[in-house]
Structure formats: structure tokens, C-alpha cells
mmCIF file of C-alpha atoms in Angstrom:
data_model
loop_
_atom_site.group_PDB
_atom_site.id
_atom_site.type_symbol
_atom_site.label_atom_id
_atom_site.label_comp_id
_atom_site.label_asym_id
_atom_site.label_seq_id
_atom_site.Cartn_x
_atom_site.Cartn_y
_atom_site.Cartn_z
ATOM 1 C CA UNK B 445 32.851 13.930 -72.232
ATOM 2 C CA UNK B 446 35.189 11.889 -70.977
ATOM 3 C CA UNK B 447 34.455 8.572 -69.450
ATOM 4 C CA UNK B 448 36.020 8.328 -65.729
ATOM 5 C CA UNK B 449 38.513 5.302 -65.174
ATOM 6 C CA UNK B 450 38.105 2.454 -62.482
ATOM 7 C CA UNK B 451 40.453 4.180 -60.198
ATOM 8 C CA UNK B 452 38.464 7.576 -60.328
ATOM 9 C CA UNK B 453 34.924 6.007 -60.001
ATOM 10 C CA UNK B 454 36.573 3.916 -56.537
ATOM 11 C CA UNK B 455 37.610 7.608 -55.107
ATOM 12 C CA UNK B 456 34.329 9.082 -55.773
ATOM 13 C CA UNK B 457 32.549 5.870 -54.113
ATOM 14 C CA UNK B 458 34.599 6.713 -51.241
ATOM 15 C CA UNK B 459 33.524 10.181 -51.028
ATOM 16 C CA UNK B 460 29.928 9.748 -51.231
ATOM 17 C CA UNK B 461 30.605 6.904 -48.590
ATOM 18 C CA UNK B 462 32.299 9.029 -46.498
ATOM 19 C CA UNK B 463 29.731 12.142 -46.682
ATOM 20 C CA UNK B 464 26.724 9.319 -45.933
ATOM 21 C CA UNK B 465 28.839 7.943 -42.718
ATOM 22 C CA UNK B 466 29.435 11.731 -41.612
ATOM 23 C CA UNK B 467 25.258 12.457 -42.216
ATOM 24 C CA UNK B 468 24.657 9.197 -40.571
ATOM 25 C CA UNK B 469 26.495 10.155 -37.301
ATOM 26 C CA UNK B 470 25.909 13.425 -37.119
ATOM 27 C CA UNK B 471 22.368 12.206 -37.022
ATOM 28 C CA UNK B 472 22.855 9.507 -34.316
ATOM 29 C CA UNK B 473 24.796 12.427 -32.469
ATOM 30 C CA UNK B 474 21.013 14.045 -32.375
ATOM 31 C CA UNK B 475 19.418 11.676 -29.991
ATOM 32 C CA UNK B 476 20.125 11.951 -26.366
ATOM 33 C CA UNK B 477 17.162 10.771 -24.443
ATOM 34 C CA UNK B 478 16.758 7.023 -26.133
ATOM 35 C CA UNK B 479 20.160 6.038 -26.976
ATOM 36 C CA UNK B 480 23.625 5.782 -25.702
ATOM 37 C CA UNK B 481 26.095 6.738 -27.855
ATOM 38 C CA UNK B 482 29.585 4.644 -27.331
ATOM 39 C CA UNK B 483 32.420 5.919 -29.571
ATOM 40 C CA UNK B 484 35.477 2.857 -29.362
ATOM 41 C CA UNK B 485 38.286 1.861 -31.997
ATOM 42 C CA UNK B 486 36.660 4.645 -34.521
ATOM 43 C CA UNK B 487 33.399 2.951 -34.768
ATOM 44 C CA UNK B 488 30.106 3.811 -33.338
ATOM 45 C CA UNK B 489 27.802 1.725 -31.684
ATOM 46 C CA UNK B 490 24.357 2.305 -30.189
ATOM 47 C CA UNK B 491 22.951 0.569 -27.473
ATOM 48 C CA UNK B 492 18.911 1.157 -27.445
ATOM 49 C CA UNK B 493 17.573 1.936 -23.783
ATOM 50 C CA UNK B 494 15.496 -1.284 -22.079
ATOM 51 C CA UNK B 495 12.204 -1.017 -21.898
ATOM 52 C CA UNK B 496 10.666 2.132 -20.487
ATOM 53 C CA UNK B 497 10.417 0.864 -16.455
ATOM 54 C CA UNK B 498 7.911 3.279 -16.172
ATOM 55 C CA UNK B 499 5.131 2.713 -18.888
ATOM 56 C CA UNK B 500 1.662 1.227 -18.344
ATOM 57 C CA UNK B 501 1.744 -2.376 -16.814
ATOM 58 C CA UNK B 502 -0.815 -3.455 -19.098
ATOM 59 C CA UNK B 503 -3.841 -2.026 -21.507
ATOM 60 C CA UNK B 504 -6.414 -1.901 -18.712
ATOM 61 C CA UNK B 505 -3.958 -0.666 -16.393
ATOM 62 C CA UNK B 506 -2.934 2.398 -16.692
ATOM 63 C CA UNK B 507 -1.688 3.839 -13.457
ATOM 64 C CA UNK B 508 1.612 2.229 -11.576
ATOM 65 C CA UNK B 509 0.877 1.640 -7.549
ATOM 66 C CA UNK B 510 4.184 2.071 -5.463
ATOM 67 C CA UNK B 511 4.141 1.090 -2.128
ATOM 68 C CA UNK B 512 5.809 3.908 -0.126
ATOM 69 C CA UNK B 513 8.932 1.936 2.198
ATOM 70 C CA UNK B 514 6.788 -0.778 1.182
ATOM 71 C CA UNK B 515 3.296 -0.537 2.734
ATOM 72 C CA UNK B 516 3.959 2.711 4.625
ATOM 73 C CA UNK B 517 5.981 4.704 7.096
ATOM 74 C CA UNK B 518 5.769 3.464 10.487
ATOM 75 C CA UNK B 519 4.470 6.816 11.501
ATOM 76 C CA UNK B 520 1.169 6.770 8.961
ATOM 77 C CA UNK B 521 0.723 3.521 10.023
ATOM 78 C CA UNK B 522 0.265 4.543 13.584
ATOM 79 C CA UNK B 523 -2.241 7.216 12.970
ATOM 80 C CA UNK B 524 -4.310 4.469 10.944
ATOM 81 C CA UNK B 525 -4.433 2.409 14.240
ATOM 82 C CA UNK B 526 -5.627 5.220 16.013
ATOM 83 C CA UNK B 527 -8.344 6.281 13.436
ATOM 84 C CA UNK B 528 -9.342 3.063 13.716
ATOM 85 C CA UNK B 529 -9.933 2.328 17.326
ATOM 86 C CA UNK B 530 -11.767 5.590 17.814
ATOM 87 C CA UNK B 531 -14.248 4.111 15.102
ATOM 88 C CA UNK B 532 -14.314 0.913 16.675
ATOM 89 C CA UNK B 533 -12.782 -0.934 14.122
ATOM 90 C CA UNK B 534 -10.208 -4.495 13.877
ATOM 91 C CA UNK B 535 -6.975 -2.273 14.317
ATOM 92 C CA UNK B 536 -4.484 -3.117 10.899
ATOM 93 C CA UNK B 537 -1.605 -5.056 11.213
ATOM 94 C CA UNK B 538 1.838 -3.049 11.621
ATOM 95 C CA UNK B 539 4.915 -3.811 9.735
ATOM 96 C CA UNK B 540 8.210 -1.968 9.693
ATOM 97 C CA UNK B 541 8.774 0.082 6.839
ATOM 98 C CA UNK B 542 11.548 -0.574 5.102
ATOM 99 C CA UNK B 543 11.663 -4.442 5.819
ATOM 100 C CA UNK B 544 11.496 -7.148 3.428
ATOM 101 C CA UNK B 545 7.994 -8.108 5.500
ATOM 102 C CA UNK B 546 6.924 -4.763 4.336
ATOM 103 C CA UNK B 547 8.073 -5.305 0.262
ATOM 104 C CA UNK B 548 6.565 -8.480 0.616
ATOM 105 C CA UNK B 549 3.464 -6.973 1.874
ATOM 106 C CA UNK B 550 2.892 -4.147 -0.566
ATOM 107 C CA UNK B 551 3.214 -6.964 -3.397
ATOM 108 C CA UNK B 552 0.784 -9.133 -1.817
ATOM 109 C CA UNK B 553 -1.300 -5.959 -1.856
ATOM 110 C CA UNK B 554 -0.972 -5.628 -5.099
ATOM 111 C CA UNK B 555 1.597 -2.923 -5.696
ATOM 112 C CA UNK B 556 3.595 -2.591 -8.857
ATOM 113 C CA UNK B 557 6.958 -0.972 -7.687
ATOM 114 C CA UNK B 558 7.646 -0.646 -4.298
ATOM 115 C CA UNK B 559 9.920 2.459 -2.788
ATOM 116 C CA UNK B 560 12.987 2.584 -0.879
ATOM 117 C CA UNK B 561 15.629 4.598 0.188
ATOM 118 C CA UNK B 562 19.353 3.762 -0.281
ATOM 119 C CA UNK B 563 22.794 4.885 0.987
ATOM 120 C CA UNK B 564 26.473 3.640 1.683
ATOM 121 C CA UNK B 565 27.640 1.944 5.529
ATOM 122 C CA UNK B 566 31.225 2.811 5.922
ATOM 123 C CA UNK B 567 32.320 -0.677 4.612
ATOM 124 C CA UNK B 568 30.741 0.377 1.105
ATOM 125 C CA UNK B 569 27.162 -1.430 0.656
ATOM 126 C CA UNK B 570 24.290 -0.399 -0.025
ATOM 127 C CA UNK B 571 21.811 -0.026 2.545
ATOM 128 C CA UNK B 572 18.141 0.134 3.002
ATOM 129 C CA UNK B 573 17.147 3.119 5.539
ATOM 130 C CA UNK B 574 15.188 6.148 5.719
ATOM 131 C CA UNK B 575 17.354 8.422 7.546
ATOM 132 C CA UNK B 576 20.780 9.667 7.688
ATOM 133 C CA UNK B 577 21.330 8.394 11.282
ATOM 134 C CA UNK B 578 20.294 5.385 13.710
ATOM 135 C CA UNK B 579 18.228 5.710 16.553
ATOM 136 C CA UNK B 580 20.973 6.415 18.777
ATOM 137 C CA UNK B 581 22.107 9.776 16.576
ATOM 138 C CA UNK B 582 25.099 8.176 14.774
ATOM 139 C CA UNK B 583 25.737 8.037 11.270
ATOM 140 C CA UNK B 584 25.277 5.483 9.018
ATOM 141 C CA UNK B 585 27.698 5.989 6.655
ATOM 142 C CA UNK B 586 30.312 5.915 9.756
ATOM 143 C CA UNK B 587 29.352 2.215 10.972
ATOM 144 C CA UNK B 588 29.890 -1.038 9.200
ATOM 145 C CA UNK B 589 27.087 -3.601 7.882
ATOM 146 C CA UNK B 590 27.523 -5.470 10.529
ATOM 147 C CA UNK B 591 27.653 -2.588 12.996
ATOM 148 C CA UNK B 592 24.060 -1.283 11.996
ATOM 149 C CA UNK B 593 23.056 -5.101 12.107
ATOM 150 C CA UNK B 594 24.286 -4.846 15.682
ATOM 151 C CA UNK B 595 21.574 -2.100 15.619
ATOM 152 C CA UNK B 596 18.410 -4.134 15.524
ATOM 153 C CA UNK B 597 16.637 -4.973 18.894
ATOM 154 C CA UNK B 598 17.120 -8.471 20.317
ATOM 155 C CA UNK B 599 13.796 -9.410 19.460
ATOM 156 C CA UNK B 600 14.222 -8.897 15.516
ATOM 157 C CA UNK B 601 16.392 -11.999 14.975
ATOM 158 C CA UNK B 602 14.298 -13.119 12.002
ATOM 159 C CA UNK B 603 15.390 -11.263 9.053
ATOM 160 C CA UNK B 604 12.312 -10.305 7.025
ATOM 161 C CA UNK B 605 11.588 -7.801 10.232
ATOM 162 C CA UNK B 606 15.580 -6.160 10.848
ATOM 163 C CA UNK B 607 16.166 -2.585 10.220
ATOM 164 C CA UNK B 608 19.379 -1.713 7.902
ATOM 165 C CA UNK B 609 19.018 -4.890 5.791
ATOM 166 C CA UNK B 610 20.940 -4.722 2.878
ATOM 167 C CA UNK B 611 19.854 -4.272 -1.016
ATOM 168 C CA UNK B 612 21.027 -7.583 -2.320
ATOM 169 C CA UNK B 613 18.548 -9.024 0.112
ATOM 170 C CA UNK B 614 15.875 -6.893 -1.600
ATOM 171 C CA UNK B 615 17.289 -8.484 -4.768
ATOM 172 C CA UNK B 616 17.815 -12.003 -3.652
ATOM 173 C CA UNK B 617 14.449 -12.156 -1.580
ATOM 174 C CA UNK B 618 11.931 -10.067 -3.530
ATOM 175 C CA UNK B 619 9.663 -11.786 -6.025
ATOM 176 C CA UNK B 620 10.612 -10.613 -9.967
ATOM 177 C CA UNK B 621 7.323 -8.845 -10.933
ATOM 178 C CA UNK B 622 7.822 -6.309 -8.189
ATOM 179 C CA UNK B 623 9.516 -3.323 -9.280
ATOM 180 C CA UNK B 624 11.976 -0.846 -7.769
ATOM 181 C CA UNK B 625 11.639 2.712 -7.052
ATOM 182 C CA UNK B 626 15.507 3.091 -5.592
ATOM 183 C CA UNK B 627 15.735 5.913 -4.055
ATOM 184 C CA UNK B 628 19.502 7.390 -3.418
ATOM 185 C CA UNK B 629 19.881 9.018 -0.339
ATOM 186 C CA UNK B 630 21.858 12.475 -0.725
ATOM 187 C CA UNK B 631 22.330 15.024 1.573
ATOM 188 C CA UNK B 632 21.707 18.986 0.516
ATOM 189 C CA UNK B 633 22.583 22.264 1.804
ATOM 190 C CA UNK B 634 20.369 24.791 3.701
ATOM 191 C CA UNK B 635 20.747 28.387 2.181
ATOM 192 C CA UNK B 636 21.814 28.907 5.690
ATOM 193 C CA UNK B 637 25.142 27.398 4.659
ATOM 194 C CA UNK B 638 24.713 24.375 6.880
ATOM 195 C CA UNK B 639 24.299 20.664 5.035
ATOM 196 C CA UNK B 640 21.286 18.210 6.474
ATOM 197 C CA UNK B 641 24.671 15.865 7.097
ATOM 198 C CA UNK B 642 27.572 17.496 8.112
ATOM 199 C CA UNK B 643 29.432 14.109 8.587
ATOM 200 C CA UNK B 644 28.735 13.018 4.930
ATOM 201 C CA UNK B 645 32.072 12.381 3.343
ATOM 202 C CA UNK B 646 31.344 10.112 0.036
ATOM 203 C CA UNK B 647 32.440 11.893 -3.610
ATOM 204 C CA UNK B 648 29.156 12.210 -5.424
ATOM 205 C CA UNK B 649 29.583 10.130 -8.374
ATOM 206 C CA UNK B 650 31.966 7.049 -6.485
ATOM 207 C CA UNK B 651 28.645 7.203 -4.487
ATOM 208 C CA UNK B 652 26.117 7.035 -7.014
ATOM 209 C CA UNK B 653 28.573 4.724 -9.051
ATOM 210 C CA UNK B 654 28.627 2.057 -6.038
ATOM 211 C CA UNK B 655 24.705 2.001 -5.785
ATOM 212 C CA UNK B 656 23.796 1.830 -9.118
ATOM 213 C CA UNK B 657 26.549 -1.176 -10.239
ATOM 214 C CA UNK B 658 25.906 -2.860 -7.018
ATOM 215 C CA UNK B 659 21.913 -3.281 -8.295
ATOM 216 C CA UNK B 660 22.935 -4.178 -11.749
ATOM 217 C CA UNK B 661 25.142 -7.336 -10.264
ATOM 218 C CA UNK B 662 22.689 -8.144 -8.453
ATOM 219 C CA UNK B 663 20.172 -7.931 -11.019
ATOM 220 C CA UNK B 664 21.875 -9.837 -13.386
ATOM 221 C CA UNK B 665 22.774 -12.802 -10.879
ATOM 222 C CA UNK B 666 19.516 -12.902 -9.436
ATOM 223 C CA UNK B 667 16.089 -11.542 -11.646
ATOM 224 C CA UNK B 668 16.796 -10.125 -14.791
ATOM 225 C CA UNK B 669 13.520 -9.158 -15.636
ATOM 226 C CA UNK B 670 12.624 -6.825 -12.870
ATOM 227 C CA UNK B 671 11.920 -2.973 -13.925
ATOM 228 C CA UNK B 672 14.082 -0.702 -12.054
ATOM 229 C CA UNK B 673 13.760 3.218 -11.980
ATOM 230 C CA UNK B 674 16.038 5.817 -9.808
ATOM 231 C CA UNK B 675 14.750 8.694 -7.853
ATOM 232 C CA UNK B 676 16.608 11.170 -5.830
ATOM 233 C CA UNK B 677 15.459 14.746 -4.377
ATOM 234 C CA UNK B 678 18.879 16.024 -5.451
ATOM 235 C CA UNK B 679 19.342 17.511 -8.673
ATOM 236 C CA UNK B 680 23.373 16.888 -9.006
ATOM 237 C CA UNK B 681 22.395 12.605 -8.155
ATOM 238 C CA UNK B 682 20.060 12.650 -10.605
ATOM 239 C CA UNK B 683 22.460 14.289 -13.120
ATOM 240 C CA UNK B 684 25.160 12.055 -11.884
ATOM 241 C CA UNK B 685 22.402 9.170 -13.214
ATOM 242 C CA UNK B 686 21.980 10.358 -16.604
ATOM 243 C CA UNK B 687 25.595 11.207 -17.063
ATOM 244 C CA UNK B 688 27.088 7.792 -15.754
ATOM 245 C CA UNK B 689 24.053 6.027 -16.522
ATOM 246 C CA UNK B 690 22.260 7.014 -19.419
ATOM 247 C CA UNK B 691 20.426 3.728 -19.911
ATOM 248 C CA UNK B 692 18.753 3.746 -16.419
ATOM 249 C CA UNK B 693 15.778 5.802 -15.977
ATOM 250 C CA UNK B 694 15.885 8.517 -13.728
ATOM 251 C CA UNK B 695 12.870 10.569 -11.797
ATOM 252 C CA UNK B 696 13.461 14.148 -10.179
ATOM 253 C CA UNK B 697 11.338 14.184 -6.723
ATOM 254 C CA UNK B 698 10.085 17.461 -5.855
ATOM 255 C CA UNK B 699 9.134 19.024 -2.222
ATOM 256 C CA UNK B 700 7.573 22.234 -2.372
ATOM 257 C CA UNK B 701 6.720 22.545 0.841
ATOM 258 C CA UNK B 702 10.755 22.674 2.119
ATOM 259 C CA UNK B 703 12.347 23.014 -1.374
ATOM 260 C CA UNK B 704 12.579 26.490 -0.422
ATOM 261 C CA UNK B 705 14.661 25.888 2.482
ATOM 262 C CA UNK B 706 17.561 24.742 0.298
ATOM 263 C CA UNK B 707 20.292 25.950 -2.237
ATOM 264 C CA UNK B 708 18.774 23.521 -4.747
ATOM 265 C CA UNK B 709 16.205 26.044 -6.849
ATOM 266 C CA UNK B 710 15.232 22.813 -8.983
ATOM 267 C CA UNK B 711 13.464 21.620 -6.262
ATOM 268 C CA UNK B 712 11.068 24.572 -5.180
ATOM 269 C CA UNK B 713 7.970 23.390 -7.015
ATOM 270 C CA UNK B 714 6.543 20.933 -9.678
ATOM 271 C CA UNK B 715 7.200 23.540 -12.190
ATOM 272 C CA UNK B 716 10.529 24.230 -11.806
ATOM 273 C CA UNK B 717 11.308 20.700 -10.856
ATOM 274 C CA UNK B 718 9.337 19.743 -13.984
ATOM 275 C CA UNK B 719 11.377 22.335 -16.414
ATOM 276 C CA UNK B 720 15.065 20.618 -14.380
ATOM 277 C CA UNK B 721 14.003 17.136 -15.479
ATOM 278 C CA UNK B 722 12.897 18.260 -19.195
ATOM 279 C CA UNK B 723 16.456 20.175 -19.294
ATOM 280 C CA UNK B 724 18.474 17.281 -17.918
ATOM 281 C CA UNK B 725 16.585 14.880 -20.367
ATOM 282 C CA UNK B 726 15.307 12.744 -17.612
ATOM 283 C CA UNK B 727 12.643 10.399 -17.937
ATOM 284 C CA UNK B 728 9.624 11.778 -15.330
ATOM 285 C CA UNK B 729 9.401 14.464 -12.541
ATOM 286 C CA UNK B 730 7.647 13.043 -9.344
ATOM 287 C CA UNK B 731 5.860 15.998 -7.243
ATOM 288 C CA UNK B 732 3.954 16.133 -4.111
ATOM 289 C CA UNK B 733 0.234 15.169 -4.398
ATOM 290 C CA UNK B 734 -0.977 18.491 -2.873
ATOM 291 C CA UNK B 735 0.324 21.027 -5.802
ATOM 292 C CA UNK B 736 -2.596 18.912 -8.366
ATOM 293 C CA UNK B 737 -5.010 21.036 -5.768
ATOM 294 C CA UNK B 738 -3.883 24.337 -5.034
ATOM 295 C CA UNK B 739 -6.668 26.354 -2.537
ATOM 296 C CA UNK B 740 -9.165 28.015 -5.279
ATOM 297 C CA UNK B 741 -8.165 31.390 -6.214
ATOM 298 C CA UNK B 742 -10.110 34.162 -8.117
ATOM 299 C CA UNK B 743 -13.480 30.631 -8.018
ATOM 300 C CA UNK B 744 -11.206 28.844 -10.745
ATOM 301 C CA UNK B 745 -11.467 24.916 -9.987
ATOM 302 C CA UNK B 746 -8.609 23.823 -8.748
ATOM 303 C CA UNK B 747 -8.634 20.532 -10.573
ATOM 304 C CA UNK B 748 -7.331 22.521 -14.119
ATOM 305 C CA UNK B 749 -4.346 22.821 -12.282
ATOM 306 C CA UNK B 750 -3.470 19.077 -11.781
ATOM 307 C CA UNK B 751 -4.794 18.682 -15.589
ATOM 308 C CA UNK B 752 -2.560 21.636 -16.784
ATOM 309 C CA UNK B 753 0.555 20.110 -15.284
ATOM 310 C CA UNK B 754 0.017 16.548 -16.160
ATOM 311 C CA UNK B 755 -1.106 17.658 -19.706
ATOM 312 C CA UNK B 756 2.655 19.685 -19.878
ATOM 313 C CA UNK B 757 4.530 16.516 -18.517
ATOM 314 C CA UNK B 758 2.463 14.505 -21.418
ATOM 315 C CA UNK B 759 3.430 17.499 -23.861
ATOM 316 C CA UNK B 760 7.216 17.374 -23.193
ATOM 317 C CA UNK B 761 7.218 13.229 -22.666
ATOM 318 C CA UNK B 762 7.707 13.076 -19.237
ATOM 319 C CA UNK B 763 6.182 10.780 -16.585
ATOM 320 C CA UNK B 764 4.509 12.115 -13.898
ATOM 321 C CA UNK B 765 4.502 10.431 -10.147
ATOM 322 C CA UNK B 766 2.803 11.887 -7.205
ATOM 323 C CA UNK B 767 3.524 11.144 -3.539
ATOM 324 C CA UNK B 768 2.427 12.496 0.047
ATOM 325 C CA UNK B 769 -0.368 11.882 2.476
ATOM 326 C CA UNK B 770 -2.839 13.135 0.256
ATOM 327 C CA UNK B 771 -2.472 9.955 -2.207
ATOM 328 C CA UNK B 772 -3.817 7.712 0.567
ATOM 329 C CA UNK B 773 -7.218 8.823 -0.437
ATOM 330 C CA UNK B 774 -9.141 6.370 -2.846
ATOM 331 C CA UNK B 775 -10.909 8.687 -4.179
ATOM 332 C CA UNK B 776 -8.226 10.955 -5.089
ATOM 333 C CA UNK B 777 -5.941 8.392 -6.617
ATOM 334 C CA UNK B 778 -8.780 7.598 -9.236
ATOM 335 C CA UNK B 779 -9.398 11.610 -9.524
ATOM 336 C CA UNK B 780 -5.165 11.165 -10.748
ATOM 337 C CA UNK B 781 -5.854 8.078 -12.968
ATOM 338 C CA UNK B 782 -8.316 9.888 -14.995
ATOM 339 C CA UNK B 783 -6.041 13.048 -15.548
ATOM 340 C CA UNK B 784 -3.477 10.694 -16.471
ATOM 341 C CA UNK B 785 -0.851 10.427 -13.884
ATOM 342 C CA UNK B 786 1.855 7.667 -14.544
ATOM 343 C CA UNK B 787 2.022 6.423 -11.041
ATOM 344 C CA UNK B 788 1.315 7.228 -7.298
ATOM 345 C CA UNK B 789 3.427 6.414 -3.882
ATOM 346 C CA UNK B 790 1.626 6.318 -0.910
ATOM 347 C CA UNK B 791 0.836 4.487 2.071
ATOM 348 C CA UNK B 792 -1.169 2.051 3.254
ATOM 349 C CA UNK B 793 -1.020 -0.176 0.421
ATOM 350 C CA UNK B 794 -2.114 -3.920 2.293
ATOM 351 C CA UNK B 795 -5.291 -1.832 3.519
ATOM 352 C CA UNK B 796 -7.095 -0.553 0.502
ATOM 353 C CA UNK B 797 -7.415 -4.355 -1.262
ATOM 354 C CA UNK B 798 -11.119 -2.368 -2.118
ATOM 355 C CA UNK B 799 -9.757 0.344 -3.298
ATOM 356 C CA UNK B 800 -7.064 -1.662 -5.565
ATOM 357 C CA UNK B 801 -10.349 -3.861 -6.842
ATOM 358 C CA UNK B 802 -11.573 -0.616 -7.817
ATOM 359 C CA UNK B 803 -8.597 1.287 -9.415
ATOM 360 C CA UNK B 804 -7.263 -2.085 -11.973
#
């Protein structure tokens, strides 16, 4: 045999270099839900995902509380009052949703994230409000910041109570533990052909794109500690998120009561908003309490459904959120806890300090 020189045992070092580096990334190229991949200068780099926004809070607690628009829509705040003078009782404080009062309530209350809904004034920033138009029918994305501030009744000079604040106050004003459930504000299209905002004119991802980098600035400059997750009942936002945005976490919300109204087939049920986010390698599908507990059928209990669905969101490592009316019920937010849902929205946060007690 003969015995290879210096030179020839270099070039087969390089080889069996360069077949490791080629297994190595080829590898790396596997993962797509827990890394980024970043290719620059012929080198690749990984940058790990931060810590999971939406995992248990602690050991003993199990189950994230999100205050819907804080500690409720105005409108299920009103029909508490009135439940509660018919009984008799002290009628509940009201507080605007969507207000830093209201944040500031739900975390008094006790709430880990609290929800809110974003989109874009004509001058670019983001801002905090439920609907696609004002009171007075015009569109938000067609005034100016300080046009929609113009908005606000005389009476709400102080801040914590205005309408259309903005989400740098949310950042600036907001204590660190509470959490973020931003939700980005999208319109969709009836199968009529008609869109829920005709006069929306923003390109989808310069939209998403000024959202999303406006609450990383202000993350950085103000908390950089607090746990932020996006949420959008539009399938193309939420796969602008994970395409742009691969780091930030990213939950599909699911109507089935008017998902069938629009072009959007992800978004007919928990099932086939569920199978969307497992496709799109989100990280959790958030469906409307009600579809855990379907009307019986055939005298099967209709609590194997909730089980079923939470067990396949488990199965295919996905969180699970629930939100609607039905979540305002004690009970049936502990009847979720024990099947294992990751989190619930719902109103009525700053009036269930019992309730809380009872669920940590």
C-alpha cells in the first residue's frame, strides 16, 4: 500500500469537512418552526426563537387569563350592569375598552396578557381601536393621529380614558409583567365579492411590517421583558407574520359562527382553522369557546369534543386559546383548565377577583 503524502491527506480533510458542513446544513435547513435560518456572506447563522410567549406562567399556573380590550367590551359590560340591578346588586364600575384605564384594570385584576386590536391612521401609527371606522362612519385609516384624537369627547381630556390612543402609550404606560395579545386589524372579503372595508388601501405586508417593527422599538426602548404574541382572524396577516417574522409568535383566531360568510375557508371552524395554523407552522389556533360544547348528538357528551380538539392541538404542538361570551363563566373556564387549554379571553376580568382566587 502506499502511504498518502501531506498534500493528499489535506485534500481528503477537506472533503470530509466539506461533506460534514453540507450534512450539517442540510440538517439546520430541517427546522422551520424554532429557528430562523439567516444565510449572509456564505455563512449560516441561527438565531433561536425567545421564549415561548405563550407557555405556562408558572408550575401551579397553568392556564394564561387575557383580558378581552382589557376588562371587556363596553357592550358586555353594560349587560353586567343590568343583570345586576335587576338582582339588586352594587352595579360594577364601567371602563372603556380599549383604554389604558382598562389595561390597567385587567392587570390589577390579575390578568396575564391583555387583548387589543391594532391598525394604521393615515399618518402611519399604530392605533388602538376596535373597529374599522369612528363613531361618525369615517375611516380610520383616512384621518391622522391627531385627527382621531380630535375624536374623543370634551370630557375625556385625561388620557388613561381617550379612545384611539396610540400603541407606544400601551408600551410606555403599561406595567412589564403584563403581556400582549396584539391583535392586527385586517379587513376580508365576503363571498359576495364585497370587502368589510372598501376604503382600505394599505399593501398587506408594508402594513403588517409597520405594526410589528413599531412594537419591537418600542419594546426595546421601553420593557424588554414583556411577552408579546400576534393574533389576526386573517389567514394571509398571519402568514405575512411567520414569513416576515418568524421569531414572533403568531395565533390564527377562528369564528365559526361568520367564517362562513367569507372567502377565507381557513376560518370556517376550529378544525380547519386548527389544520391552517399546523400547515403554516404557527404557534397556536385560538377558537370560539362555544365549538368545546357542541349541542349533544346521537346522547354522546359533548365535553369529548372540547377534549378531542385540545388533545389534537397538544398532539400537533399547538396552543390552544378560547374566546367569546361563553368564557365569562367561572365554572366553565376551570371545566377548560382541566382539559388543558393554554389560555382564555374574555370579559369581565376586574369582576371575578373570586373566581381568579379560585382558578391560580
Amino acid at each position: 500500500l502506499r502511504v498518502r503524502t501531506q498534500e493528499e491527506r489535506k485534500a481528503g480533510g477537506r472533503v470530509f469537512i466539506e461533506r460534514e458542513r453540507e450534512s450539517r446544513e442540510s440538517h439546520i435547513l430541517s427546522l422551520s418552526r424554532n429557528y430562523r435560518i439567516q444565510k449572509q456572506s456564505k455563512m449560516l447563522s441561527l438565531r433561536k426563537l425567545k421564549s415561548d410567549p405563550l407557555a405556562p406562567p408558572s408550575d401551579f399556573i397553568q392556564m394564561l387569563l387575557i383580558g378581552h380590550r382589557g376588562v371587556g367590551t363596553c357592550q358586555e359590560q353594560e349587560l353586567r350592569r343590568r343583570r345586576c340591578s335587576e338582582l339588586g346588586l352594587p352595579l360594577p364600575l364601567r371602563f372603556r375598552e380599549n383604554t389604558l384605564l382598562s389595561m390597567m384594570q385587567a392587570e390589577k385584576a390579575g390578568a396575564h396578557f391583555v387583548q387589543f386590536e391594532v391598525q394604521l391612521s393615515k399618518d402611519r401609527v399604530p392605533i388602538i381601536h376596535h373597529n374599522f371606522y369612528t363613531d361618525d362612519g369615517r375611516f380610520v385609516g383616512n384621518l391622522t393621529r391627531a385627527e382621531l384624537q380630535d375624536c374623543n369627547e370634551e370630557d375625556d381630556d385625561i388620557l388613561h380614558e381617550q379612545l384611539y390612543t396610540t400603541m407606544e402609550s400601551f408600551f410606555d404606560f403599561l406595567p412589564e409583567k403584563l403581556g400582549f395579545d396584539i391583535e392586527i386589524k385586517y379587513p376580508r372579503q365576503y363571498k359576495t365579492g364585497a370587502s368589510v372595508c372598501p376604503e382600505f388601501h394599505w399593501d398587506l405586508e408594508d402594513y403588517v411590517s409597520k405594526i410589528v417593527n413599531s412594537a419591537k422599538r418600542h419594546s426595546i426602548r421601553s420593557v424588554k421583558n414583556r411577552l408579546i404574541f400576534y393574533s389576526s382572524f386573517s389567514s394571509d396577516v398571519c402568514l405575512a407574520l411567520r414569513r416576515l417574522y418568524p421569531e414572533c409568535s403568531t395565533v390564527f383566531l377562528v369564528n365559526h359562527k361568520e367564517g362562513h360568510k367569507y372567502t377565507d375557508v381557513h376560518g370556517l371552524n376550529g378544525r380547519s382553522g386548527l389544520e391552517f395554523a399546523t400547515s403554516a407552522y404557527l404557534q397556536g389556533v385560538a377558537i370560539h369557546s362555544e365549538e368545546l360544547q357542541p349541542p349533544k348528538e346521537g346522547g354522546r357528551n359533548p365535553t369529548e369534543f372540547g377534549r378531542e380538539f385540545i388533545h389534537d392541538c397538544k398532539r400537533r404542538r399547538l396552543h390552544c386559546l378560547t374566546w367569546g361570551p361563553k368564557n365569562n363563566s367561572a365554572e366553565f373556564r376551570r371545566l377548560q383548565r382541566e382539559w388543558g387549554v393554554d389560555g382564555v379571553i374574555y370579559d369581565n376580568i376586574h369582576a371575578e377577583r373570586d373566581d381568579l382566587a379560585g382558578l391560580l
